XYZ file of N, CA and C in Angstrom:
399
model
N 8.114 -12.856 -4.761
C 6.823 -13.096 -4.442
C 6.325 -14.598 -5.499
N 5.973 -15.680 -4.785
C 5.730 -16.945 -5.365
C 4.554 -16.800 -6.475
N 3.415 -16.268 -5.992
C 2.486 -16.024 -7.051
C 2.731 -15.145 -7.953
N 2.769 -15.141 -9.280
C 2.781 -14.220 -10.188
C 1.531 -13.827 -11.088
N 0.620 -14.540 -10.783
C -0.729 -14.074 -11.300
C -1.678 -13.862 -10.209
N -2.440 -12.568 -10.287
C -3.214 -12.363 -8.900
C -4.454 -12.155 -9.884
N -5.583 -12.680 -9.081
C -7.065 -11.953 -9.539
C -7.729 -11.470 -8.380
N -8.241 -10.246 -8.610
C -8.852 -9.539 -7.718
C -10.405 -9.282 -8.070
N -11.225 -9.253 -7.100
C -12.678 -8.787 -7.472
C -12.775 -7.279 -6.848
N -13.074 -6.523 -7.463
C -13.068 -5.076 -6.968
C -14.532 -4.281 -7.435
N -14.319 -3.294 -6.819
C -15.705 -2.290 -7.165
C -15.804 -1.872 -8.301
N -16.675 -1.359 -9.173
C -16.823 -0.492 -10.323
C -16.138 0.632 -10.211
N -15.311 1.003 -11.046
C -14.638 2.446 -10.955
C -15.350 3.587 -11.285
N -15.004 4.657 -10.894
C -15.543 5.913 -11.458
C -14.984 5.975 -12.645
N -15.686 6.861 -13.568
C -15.231 7.086 -14.855
C -13.963 8.161 -14.576
N -13.137 8.452 -15.545
C -11.853 9.195 -15.132
C -12.677 10.854 -15.334
N -13.875 11.172 -15.655
C -14.431 12.399 -15.307
C -14.891 12.626 -14.094
N -15.085 11.580 -13.270
C -15.653 11.688 -11.959
C -14.498 11.436 -10.958
N -13.568 10.816 -11.394
C -12.353 10.685 -10.591
C -11.368 11.737 -10.269
N -11.400 12.673 -11.152
C -10.487 13.922 -11.248
C -11.350 15.208 -11.339
N -10.843 16.171 -10.717
C -11.728 17.543 -10.587
C -10.841 18.548 -11.073
N -11.076 19.631 -12.020
C -10.423 20.622 -12.502
C -10.706 21.766 -11.410
N -9.671 22.330 -10.724
C -9.915 23.451 -10.100
C -9.014 24.518 -10.351
N -9.453 25.666 -11.186
C -8.557 26.669 -12.122
C -7.650 25.788 -12.780
N -6.376 25.881 -12.731
C -5.327 25.454 -13.630
C -5.003 23.848 -13.109
N -5.303 23.292 -11.882
C -5.008 22.433 -11.354
C -5.780 21.082 -11.753
N -5.610 20.013 -11.602
C -6.443 18.724 -11.688
C -5.818 17.801 -10.609
N -6.896 17.744 -9.692
C -6.977 17.181 -8.481
C -7.913 15.868 -8.174
N -7.360 15.243 -7.209
C -8.397 13.770 -7.268
C -9.634 14.335 -6.368
N -10.775 13.812 -6.889
C -12.086 14.652 -6.436
C -12.297 13.459 -5.294
N -13.415 14.039 -4.408
C -13.731 13.265 -3.239
C -14.485 11.967 -3.568
N -14.762 11.416 -4.706
C -15.212 10.224 -5.130
C -13.907 9.399 -5.377
N -13.006 9.874 -6.193
C -11.711 9.428 -6.268
C -10.939 8.946 -5.210
N -10.819 9.804 -4.329
C -10.182 9.402 -2.664
C -10.952 8.302 -2.356
N -12.625 8.087 -2.051
C -13.106 6.951 -1.593
C -12.919 6.078 -2.419
N -12.789 5.992 -3.588
C -12.399 4.821 -4.386
C -10.908 4.229 -4.207
N -10.009 5.078 -4.296
C -8.953 4.839 -3.841
C -8.661 4.033 -2.668
N -9.311 4.593 -1.459
C -9.123 3.932 -0.272
C -9.877 2.595 -0.318
N -11.116 2.414 -0.822
C -11.843 1.032 -0.929
C -10.872 -0.144 -1.697
N -10.360 0.540 -2.779
C -9.351 -0.370 -3.503
C -8.362 -1.035 -2.803
N -7.638 0.215 -1.772
C -6.577 -0.463 -1.200
C -6.896 -1.442 0.084
N -8.023 -1.028 0.739
C -8.440 -2.187 1.567
C -8.941 -3.532 1.042
N -9.662 -3.251 -0.064
C -10.154 -4.823 -0.760
C -8.780 -5.445 -1.141
N -7.560 -4.874 -1.858
C -6.570 -5.392 -1.991
C -5.720 -6.033 -0.901
N -5.894 -5.155 -0.004
C -5.073 -5.723 1.276
C -5.761 -7.366 1.882
N -7.293 -7.442 1.613
C -7.921 -8.393 1.979
C -7.705 -9.658 0.954
N -7.384 -9.422 -0.324
C -7.360 -10.420 -1.283
C -5.928 -10.867 -1.554
N -5.017 -9.933 -1.386
C -3.639 -10.266 -1.798
C -3.218 -11.559 -1.174
N -2.278 -12.383 -1.612
C -1.659 -13.627 -1.177
C -0.904 -12.951 0.067
N -1.139 -14.117 1.074
C -0.697 -13.737 2.315
C -0.847 -12.674 3.140
N -1.608 -11.403 2.662
C -2.296 -10.345 3.050
C -1.207 -9.239 3.112
N -0.064 -9.495 2.615
C 1.076 -8.224 2.616
C 1.361 -8.219 1.149
N 0.828 -6.655 0.811
C 0.831 -6.347 -0.556
C 2.238 -5.720 -0.901
N 2.950 -6.438 -1.872
C 4.173 -5.585 -2.247
C 4.134 -5.843 -3.870
N 4.582 -4.612 -4.289
C 4.503 -4.032 -5.462
C 5.039 -5.205 -6.491
N 4.405 -5.672 -7.472
C 4.712 -6.345 -8.581
C 5.896 -6.007 -9.338
N 6.981 -6.548 -9.747
C 8.032 -6.110 -10.537
C 7.913 -6.634 -11.915
N 8.629 -5.819 -12.791
C 8.868 -6.345 -14.295
C 7.658 -5.970 -14.988
N 7.855 -6.343 -16.126
C 6.790 -5.869 -17.076
C 5.295 -6.810 -16.645
N 4.226 -6.098 -16.869
C 2.815 -6.567 -16.369
C 2.019 -6.547 -17.658
N 1.004 -7.724 -17.137
C -0.150 -7.924 -18.091
C -1.471 -7.717 -17.085
N -2.452 -6.636 -17.352
C -3.443 -6.364 -16.746
C -4.635 -6.718 -17.702
N -5.514 -7.612 -17.110
C -6.619 -7.967 -17.811
C -7.881 -7.665 -16.808
N -8.675 -6.737 -17.515
C -10.025 -6.305 -16.677
C -11.482 -6.732 -17.266
N -11.931 -7.589 -16.567
C -13.618 -7.851 -17.001
C -14.385 -6.745 -16.235
N -15.088 -6.255 -17.163
C -16.076 -5.292 -16.535
C -17.555 -5.755 -16.637
N -17.963 -5.424 -15.322
C -19.429 -5.904 -14.936
C -20.156 -4.800 -14.458
N -20.616 -3.997 -15.415
C -21.493 -2.709 -15.357
C -22.497 -2.771 -14.458
N -22.733 -1.582 -13.510
C -23.764 -1.786 -12.701
C -25.319 -1.639 -13.672
N -25.251 -1.316 -14.774
C -26.393 -1.242 -15.498
C -26.531 -1.338 -17.153
N -27.045 -0.945 -17.720
C -27.105 -1.231 -19.278
C -26.608 -0.046 -19.779
N -26.474 0.920 -19.358
C -26.273 2.430 -20.050
C -24.794 2.576 -20.683
N -24.921 3.327 -21.899
C -23.806 3.246 -22.708
C -22.677 3.850 -21.958
N -21.467 3.478 -21.942
C -20.239 3.894 -21.411
C -18.861 3.715 -22.136
N -17.900 4.367 -22.131
C -16.456 4.193 -22.663
C -15.716 3.155 -21.540
N -15.210 2.070 -21.916
C -14.466 1.473 -21.092
C -13.099 1.917 -20.957
N -12.603 2.707 -21.631
C -11.482 3.484 -21.608
C -11.561 4.110 -20.469
N -12.735 5.004 -20.149
C -12.920 6.030 -19.118
C -12.768 5.453 -17.814
N -12.917 3.982 -17.902
C -12.772 3.334 -16.433
C -11.443 3.046 -16.118
N -10.719 2.757 -16.973
C -9.542 2.106 -17.090
C -8.359 3.072 -16.287
N -8.409 4.049 -16.575
C -7.466 5.239 -15.679
C -7.511 5.034 -14.332
N -8.819 5.307 -13.732
C -8.997 5.486 -12.545
C -8.818 4.225 -11.943
N -9.080 3.103 -12.344
C -8.847 1.892 -11.900
C -7.071 1.668 -11.717
N -6.633 1.829 -12.861
C -4.834 1.994 -12.756
C -4.198 2.680 -11.486
N -4.765 4.067 -11.421
C -4.332 4.903 -10.319
C -4.837 4.257 -9.122
N -5.665 3.695 -8.906
C -6.200 3.037 -7.385
C -5.112 1.829 -7.116
N -4.886 1.024 -8.273
C -4.366 -0.313 -8.073
C -2.656 0.250 -7.766
N -2.337 1.038 -8.681
C -0.767 1.909 -8.248
C -0.992 2.224 -6.774
N -2.024 3.327 -6.357
C -1.884 3.757 -4.859
C -1.867 2.333 -4.008
N -2.532 1.423 -4.183
C -2.373 0.345 -3.296
C -1.334 -0.579 -3.464
N -0.515 -0.235 -4.220
C 0.741 -0.523 -4.033
C 1.034 -2.382 -4.863
N -0.282 -2.385 -5.817
C 0.063 -3.679 -6.506
C 1.022 -3.666 -7.315
N 1.596 -2.504 -8.115
C 2.636 -2.135 -9.021
C 3.037 -0.789 -8.755
N 4.504 -0.625 -8.877
C 4.826 0.900 -8.567
C 4.463 1.642 -9.372
N 4.367 1.639 -10.794
C 4.048 2.447 -11.915
C 3.198 1.946 -12.921
N 2.041 2.628 -13.378
C 1.387 1.662 -14.522
C 2.127 1.808 -15.865
N 3.259 2.298 -15.802
C 4.188 2.204 -17.137
C 4.683 0.885 -17.372
N 4.481 0.074 -16.055
C 4.948 -1.350 -16.052
C 3.995 -2.275 -17.154
N 2.675 -1.843 -17.315
C 1.836 -2.383 -18.113
C 2.355 -2.468 -19.753
N 2.384 -3.732 -19.926
C 2.662 -3.836 -21.653
C 1.415 -4.304 -22.386
N 0.663 -5.241 -21.813
C -0.377 -5.799 -22.169
C -1.796 -5.286 -21.289
N -2.493 -4.520 -21.896
C -3.767 -3.964 -21.097
C -4.983 -4.449 -22.112
N -5.862 -5.413 -21.478
C -7.071 -5.598 -22.151
C -8.409 -5.527 -21.228
N -9.476 -4.573 -22.054
C -10.791 -4.628 -21.106
C -11.718 -5.486 -22.034
N -12.550 -6.176 -21.131
C -13.572 -6.829 -21.670
C -15.038 -6.492 -20.937
N -16.187 -5.903 -21.724
C -17.285 -5.588 -21.286
C -18.073 -6.932 -20.983
N -18.632 -7.296 -19.877
C -19.281 -8.566 -19.335
C -20.832 -7.923 -19.278
N -21.824 -8.884 -19.097
C -23.009 -8.570 -18.797
C -23.107 -7.841 -17.618
N -24.040 -6.862 -17.275
C -24.405 -6.192 -16.106
C -24.564 -6.948 -14.773
N -23.859 -6.732 -13.781
C -23.751 -7.561 -12.582
C -24.972 -6.894 -11.716
N -25.707 -5.775 -12.191
C -26.465 -4.851 -11.417
C -25.636 -4.061 -10.408
N -26.416 -3.112 -9.653
C -25.652 -2.089 -8.937
C -24.965 -2.804 -7.823
N -23.705 -2.493 -7.400
C -23.299 -1.391 -7.857
C -22.015 -1.405 -8.965
N -22.278 -2.919 -9.859
C -21.309 -3.250 -10.506
C -19.987 -3.451 -9.996
N -19.088 -4.210 -10.904
C -17.693 -4.580 -10.261
C -16.670 -5.050 -11.270
N -15.391 -5.035 -11.029
C -14.516 -5.357 -12.031
C -13.724 -6.939 -11.582
N -13.392 -7.491 -12.468
C -12.295 -8.885 -12.228
C -11.210 -8.425 -12.853
N -10.027 -8.061 -11.904
C -8.910 -7.572 -12.385
C -7.644 -8.881 -12.297
N -7.051 -9.109 -13.449
C -5.972 -10.268 -13.390
C -4.883 -9.727 -13.667
N -4.078 -9.824 -12.848
C -2.669 -9.270 -13.240
C -1.599 -10.121 -13.025
N -0.516 -10.228 -14.371
C 0.570 -11.068 -14.284
C 1.840 -10.472 -14.671
N 2.898 -11.396 -14.147
C 4.067 -10.989 -14.400
C 4.377 -11.384 -15.631
N 4.744 -10.867 -16.688
C 4.870 -11.285 -18.121
C 5.738 -12.463 -18.186
N 5.471 -13.397 -18.944
C 6.171 -14.689 -19.086
C 6.278 -15.572 -17.891
N 5.456 -15.345 -16.705
C 5.462 -16.337 -15.565
C 4.092 -16.910 -15.477
N 3.195 -16.790 -16.164
C 1.564 -17.073 -16.061
C 1.611 -18.540 -15.954
N 2.407 -19.315 -16.504
C 2.256 -20.727 -16.199
C 2.659 -21.519 -14.924
N 3.435 -20.537 -14.050
C 3.652 -20.613 -12.676
C 2.330 -20.615 -11.959
N 2.520 -20.687 -10.787
C 1.314 -20.683 -9.667
C 0.533 -19.604 -10.032
N -1.097 -19.714 -9.584
C -1.871 -18.604 -10.098
C -2.843 -18.619 -8.491
N -3.179 -17.416 -8.036
C -4.070 -17.215 -6.829
C -5.155 -16.288 -7.347
N -6.296 -17.008 -7.204
C -7.699 -16.516 -7.031
C -7.946 -15.852 -5.922
N -8.337 -14.464 -5.674
C -8.812 -13.656 -4.627
C -10.055 -13.829 -4.343
């Protein structure tokens, strides 16, 4: 893949507490989680360079700017897991264990429904071509 840095503008993720549901001894993806996964997969396909999403290979840098829907207090780390899961499901990367550099930065509220800007780079190749989605 020629582009080694990708920027995606995506919907605000549900917290990990809303993404998964406990049913007995099992942990399942909630209806909210399934809806979010589907939306991310659709958005990635529209924004991905050349419209074909192939999983990035190698060690990755994932930087996320969070634009909350309101000014309520929330833990950023509770948003990260559901976002990573949805990105993996959308074939952005094969496994979230590829991420060596993970940064979350809270920005000002964007108003409802909120959003995130995700910058994904193959480590060591950031100086090459950049794609803004």
